[in-house]
Coordinates of C-alpha atoms and ligand atoms in Angstrom, one line a residue:
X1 CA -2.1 19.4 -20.4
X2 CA 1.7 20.9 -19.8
X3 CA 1.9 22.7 -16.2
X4 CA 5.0 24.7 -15.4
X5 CA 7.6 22.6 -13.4
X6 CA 10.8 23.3 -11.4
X7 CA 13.9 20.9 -11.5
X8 CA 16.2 21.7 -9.2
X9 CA 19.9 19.9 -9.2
X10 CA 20.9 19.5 -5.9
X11 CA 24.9 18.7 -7.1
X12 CA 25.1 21.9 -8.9
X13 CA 23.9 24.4 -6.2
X14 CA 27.1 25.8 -4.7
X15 CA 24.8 28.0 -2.0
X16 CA 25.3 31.8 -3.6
X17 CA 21.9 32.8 -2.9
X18 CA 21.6 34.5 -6.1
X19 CA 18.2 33.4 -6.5
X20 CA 17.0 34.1 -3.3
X21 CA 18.6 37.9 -4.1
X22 CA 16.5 37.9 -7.5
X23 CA 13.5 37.0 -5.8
X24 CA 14.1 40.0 -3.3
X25 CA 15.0 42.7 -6.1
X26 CA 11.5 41.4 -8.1
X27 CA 9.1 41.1 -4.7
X28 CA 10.0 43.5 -2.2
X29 CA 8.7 46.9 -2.7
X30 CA 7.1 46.2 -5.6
X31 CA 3.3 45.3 -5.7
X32 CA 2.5 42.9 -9.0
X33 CA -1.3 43.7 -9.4
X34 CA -3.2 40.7 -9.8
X35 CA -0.7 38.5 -8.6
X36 CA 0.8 39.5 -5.5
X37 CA 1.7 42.3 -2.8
X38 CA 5.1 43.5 -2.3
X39 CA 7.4 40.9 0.2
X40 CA 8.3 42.4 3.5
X41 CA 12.5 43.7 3.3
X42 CA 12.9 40.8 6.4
X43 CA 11.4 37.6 7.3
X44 CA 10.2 35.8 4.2
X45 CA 12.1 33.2 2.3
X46 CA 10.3 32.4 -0.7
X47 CA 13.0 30.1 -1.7
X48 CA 15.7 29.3 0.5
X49 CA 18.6 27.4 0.5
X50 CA 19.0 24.8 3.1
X51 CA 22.3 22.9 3.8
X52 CA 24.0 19.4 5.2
X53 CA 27.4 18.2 6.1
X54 CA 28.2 14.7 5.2
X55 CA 31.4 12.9 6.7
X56 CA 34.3 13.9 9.3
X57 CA 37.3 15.7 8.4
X58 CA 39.0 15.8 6.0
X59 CA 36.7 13.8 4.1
X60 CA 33.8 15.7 4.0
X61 CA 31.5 16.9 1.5
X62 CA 28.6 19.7 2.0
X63 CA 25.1 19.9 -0.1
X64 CA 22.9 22.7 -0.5
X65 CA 19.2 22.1 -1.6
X66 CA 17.2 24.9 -2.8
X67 CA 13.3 24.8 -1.5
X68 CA 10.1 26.9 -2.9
X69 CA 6.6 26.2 -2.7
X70 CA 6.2 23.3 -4.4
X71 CA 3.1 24.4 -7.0
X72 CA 1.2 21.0 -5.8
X73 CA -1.4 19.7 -7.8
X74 CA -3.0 18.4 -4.7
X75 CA -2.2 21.1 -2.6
X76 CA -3.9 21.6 0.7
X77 CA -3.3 25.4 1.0
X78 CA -5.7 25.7 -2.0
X79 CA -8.2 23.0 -0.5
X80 CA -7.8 25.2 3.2
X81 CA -8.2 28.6 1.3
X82 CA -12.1 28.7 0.4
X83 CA -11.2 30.1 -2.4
X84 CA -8.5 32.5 -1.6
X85 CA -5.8 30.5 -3.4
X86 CA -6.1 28.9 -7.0
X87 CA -4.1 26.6 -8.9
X88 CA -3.9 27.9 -12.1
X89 CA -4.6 25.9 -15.4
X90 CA -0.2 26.0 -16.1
X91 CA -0.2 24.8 -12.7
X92 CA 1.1 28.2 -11.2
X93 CA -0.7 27.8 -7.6
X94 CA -1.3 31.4 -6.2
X95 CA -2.9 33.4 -3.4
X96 CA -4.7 36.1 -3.8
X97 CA -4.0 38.5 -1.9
X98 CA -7.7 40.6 -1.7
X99 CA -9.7 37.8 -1.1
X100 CA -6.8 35.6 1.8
X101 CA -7.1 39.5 3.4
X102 CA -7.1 38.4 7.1
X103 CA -7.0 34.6 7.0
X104 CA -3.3 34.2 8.8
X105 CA -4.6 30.5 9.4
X106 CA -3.4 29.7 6.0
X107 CA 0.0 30.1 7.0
X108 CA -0.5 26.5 8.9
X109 CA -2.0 24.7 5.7
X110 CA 1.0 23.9 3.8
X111 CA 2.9 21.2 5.2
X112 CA 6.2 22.3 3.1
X113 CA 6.1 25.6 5.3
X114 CA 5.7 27.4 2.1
X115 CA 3.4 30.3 3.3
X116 CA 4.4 33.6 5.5
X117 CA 2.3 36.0 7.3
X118 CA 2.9 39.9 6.3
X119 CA 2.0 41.7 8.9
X120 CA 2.0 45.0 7.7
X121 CA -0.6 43.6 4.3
X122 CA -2.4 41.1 6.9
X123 CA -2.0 38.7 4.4
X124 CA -0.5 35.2 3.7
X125 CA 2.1 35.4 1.1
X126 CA 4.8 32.5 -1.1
X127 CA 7.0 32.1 -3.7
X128 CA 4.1 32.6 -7.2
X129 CA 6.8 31.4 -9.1
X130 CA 6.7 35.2 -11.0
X131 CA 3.4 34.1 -12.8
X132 CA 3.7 37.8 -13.8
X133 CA 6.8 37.7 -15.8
X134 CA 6.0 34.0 -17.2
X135 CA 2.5 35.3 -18.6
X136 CA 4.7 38.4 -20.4
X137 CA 6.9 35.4 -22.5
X138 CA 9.6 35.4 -19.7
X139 CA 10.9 31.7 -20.1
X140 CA 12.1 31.7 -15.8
X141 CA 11.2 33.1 -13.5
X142 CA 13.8 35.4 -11.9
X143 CA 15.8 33.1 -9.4
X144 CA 16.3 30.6 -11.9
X145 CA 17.4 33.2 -15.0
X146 CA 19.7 34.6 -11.7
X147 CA 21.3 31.2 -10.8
X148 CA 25.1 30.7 -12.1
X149 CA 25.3 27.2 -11.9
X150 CA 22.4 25.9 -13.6
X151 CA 20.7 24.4 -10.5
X152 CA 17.1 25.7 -11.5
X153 CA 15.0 26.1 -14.3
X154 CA 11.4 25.2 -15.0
X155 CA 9.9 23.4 -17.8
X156 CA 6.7 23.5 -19.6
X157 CA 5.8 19.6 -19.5
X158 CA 2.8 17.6 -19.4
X159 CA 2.5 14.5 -17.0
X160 CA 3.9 12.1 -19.5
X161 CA 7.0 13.9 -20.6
X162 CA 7.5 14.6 -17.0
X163 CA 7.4 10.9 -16.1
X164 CA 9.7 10.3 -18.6
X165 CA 12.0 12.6 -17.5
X166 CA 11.6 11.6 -13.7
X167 CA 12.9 8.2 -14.7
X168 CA 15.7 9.5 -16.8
X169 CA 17.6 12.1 -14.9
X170 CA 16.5 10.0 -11.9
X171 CA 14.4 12.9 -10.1
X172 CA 13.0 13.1 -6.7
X173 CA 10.5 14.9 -5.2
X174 CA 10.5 16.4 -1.1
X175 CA 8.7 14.8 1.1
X176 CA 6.2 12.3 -1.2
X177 CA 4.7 11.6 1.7
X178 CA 2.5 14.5 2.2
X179 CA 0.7 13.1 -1.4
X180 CA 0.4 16.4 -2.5
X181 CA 1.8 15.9 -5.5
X182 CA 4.3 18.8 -5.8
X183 CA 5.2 20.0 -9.3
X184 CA 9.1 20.6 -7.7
X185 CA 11.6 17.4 -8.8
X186 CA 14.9 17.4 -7.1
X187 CA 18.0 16.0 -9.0
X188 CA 20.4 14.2 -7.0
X189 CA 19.0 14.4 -4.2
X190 CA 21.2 11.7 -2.8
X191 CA 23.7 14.5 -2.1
X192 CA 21.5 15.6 0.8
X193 CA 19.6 12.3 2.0
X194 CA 21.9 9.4 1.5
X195 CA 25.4 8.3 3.2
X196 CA 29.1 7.8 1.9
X197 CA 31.7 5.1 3.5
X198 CA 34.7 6.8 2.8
X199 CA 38.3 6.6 3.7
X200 CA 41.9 6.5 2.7
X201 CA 45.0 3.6 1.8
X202 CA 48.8 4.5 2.8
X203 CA 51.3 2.1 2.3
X204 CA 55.0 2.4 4.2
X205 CA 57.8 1.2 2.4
X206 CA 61.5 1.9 3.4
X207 CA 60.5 3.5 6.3
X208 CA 58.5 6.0 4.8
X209 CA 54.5 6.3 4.8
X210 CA 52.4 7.8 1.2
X211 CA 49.4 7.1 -0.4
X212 CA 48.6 4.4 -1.4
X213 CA 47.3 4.9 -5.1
X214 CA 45.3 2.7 -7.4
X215 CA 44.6 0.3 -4.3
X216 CA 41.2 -2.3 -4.9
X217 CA 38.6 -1.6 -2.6
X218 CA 35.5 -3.2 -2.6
X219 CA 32.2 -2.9 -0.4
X220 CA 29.9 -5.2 0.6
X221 CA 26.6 -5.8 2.5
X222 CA 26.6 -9.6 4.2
X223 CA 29.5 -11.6 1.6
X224 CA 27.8 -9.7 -1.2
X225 CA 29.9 -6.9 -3.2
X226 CA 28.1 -3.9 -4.1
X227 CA 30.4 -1.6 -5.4
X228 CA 34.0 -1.4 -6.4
X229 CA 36.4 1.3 -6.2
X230 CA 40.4 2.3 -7.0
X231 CA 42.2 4.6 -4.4
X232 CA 42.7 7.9 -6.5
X233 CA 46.1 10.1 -6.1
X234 CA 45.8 11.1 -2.6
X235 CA 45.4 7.5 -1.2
X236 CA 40.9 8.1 -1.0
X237 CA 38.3 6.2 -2.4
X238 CA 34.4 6.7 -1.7
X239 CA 31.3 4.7 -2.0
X240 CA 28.2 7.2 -1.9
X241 CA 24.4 6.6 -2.2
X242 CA 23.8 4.4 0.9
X243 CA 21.2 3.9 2.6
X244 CA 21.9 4.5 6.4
X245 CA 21.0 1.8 8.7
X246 CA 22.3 -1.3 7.3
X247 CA 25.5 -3.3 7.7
X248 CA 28.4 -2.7 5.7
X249 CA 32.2 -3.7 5.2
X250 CA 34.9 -2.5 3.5
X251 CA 37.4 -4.4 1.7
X252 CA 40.8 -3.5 0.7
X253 CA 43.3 -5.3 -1.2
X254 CA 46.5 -6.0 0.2
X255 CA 49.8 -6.4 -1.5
X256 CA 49.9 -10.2 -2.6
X257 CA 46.2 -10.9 -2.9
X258 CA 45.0 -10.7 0.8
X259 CA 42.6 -8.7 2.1
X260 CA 42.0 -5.8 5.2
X261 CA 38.3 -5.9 5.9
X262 CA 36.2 -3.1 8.2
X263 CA 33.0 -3.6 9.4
X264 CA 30.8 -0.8 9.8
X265 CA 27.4 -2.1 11.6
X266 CA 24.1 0.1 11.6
X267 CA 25.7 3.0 9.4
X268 CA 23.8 6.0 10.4
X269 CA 25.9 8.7 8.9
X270 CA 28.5 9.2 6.8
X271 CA 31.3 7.6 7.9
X272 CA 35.3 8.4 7.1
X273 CA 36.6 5.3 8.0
X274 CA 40.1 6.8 8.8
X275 CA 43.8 6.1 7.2
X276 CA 44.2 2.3 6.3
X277 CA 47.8 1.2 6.2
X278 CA 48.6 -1.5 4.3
Ligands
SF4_1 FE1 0.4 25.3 -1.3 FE2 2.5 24.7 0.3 FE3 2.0 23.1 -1.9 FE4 2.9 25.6 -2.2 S1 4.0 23.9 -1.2 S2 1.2 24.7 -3.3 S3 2.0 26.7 -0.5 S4 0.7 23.4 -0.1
SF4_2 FE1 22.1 27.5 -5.7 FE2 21.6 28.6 -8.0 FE3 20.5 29.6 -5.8 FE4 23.1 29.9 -6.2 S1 21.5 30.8 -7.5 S2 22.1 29.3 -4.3 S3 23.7 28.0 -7.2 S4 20.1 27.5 -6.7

């Protein structure tokens, strides 16, 4: 059976907060009947953008990763909720708010800390994914038909085209750990969870310093290479996707065929190695 999905690319999000404004303009004030009540002006984030700096000046590099409820299959708000929240059939997971009247103790059942108390309503309220404009035709809900970039949209799928796609576009989910089988897939996630060695290659000739450009540098783990790079016009090269806590070393070619090699033990951030001369 296709479910509603959300892929969210992590590299395209450049932290506008359009969608987090769409979601305002379509939940607070106005009261969607049989879906939910209207969102408080303050103090709800029904999706919010969260951000990381990776590096040390200058070479740095910041991500922004958009987070929602995560419409679990599995989800323990709905198993908490004696049922006061539902998982839809298009797997649109939502709390209704007549019957969760009261019952602020929902707030603590989703591990994702997807779920806000209204105060004024007495009632726990998320992100529905705007169920009501989806079962009217709409094709997104609004913060994905809001978002400039790209960076969200869902997608009518069932488990098997959805497996497909996780292992094409290389997708991730938050936090599998939780096994609650979310129905959110993060692209590129490696943007906001893995490391980068980077640095940069100047060479002094006639007394006078530049970049060093189209410079061999390898990296390795133990005497194995892993990845290769060239230094690009401003003397830099980057090796990105590692995994933080293991041994690493950087290895630069040198005029004449020798080699300059760094050693970076028990990486545990991204790391700018600094200016290399050669
Ligand atoms: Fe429920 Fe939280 Fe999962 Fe959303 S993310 S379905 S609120 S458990
Ligand atoms: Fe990121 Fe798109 Fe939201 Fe802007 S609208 S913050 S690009 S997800």
């Amino acid at each position: 059976m296709k479910t509603w999905r959300m892929i969210v690319d992590v590299a395209a999000c450049e932290d506008c907060n359009n969608c987090c404004l769409a979601c305002k303009d379509e939940h607070v004030d106005n009261e969607w009947p049989g879906y939910s009540r209207p969102q408080p002006r303050h103090g709800q984030r029904w999706i919010d953008v969260q951000r990381t700096e990776r590096g040390q000046f200058p070479l740095i590099d910041v991500a922004y990763r958009p987070v929602m409820c995560m419409q679990c299959a599995d989800a323990p708000c709905v198993k908490a909720s004696e049922g006061a929240i539902k998982r839809r059939p298009d797997g649109i997971v939502l709390i209704d708010p007549v019957k969760a009247k009261g019952k602020q103790g929902l707030v603590k059942s989703c591990p994702y800390h997807q779920i806000w108390w209204n105060e004024a309503e007495q009632i726990p309220q998320k992100c529905t994914l705007c169920a009501h404009l989806l079962d009217q035709g709409w094709k997104q809900p609004r913060c994905a038909q809001a978002c400039p970039t790209g960076a969200l949209r869902i997608e009518h799928l069932d488990d098997d085209e959805m497996k497909l796609r996780v292992e094409t576009d290389h997708l991730e989910c938050l936090h599998p750990e939780y096994k609650t089988v979310p129905h959110v897939y993060y692209r590129n996630m490696y943007r906001y969870t893995s490391c980068f060695i980077a640095g940069s290659v100047s060479v002094t000739r006639d007394g006078n310093t530049d970049c060093a450009v189209g410079v061999g540098v390898r990296l390795l783990t133990g005497e194995k290479p892993i990845a290769s790079a060239v230094t690009d016009a401003f003397g830099d090269f980057k090796f990105d996707r590692l995994a933080s806590g293991n041994n690493y070393a950087v290895e630069i070619a040198m005029p004449g065929g020798n080699c300059k090699t760094l050693s970076i033990a028990n990486l545990k951030e991204s790391k700018n190695i600094g200016i290399v001369e050669i």
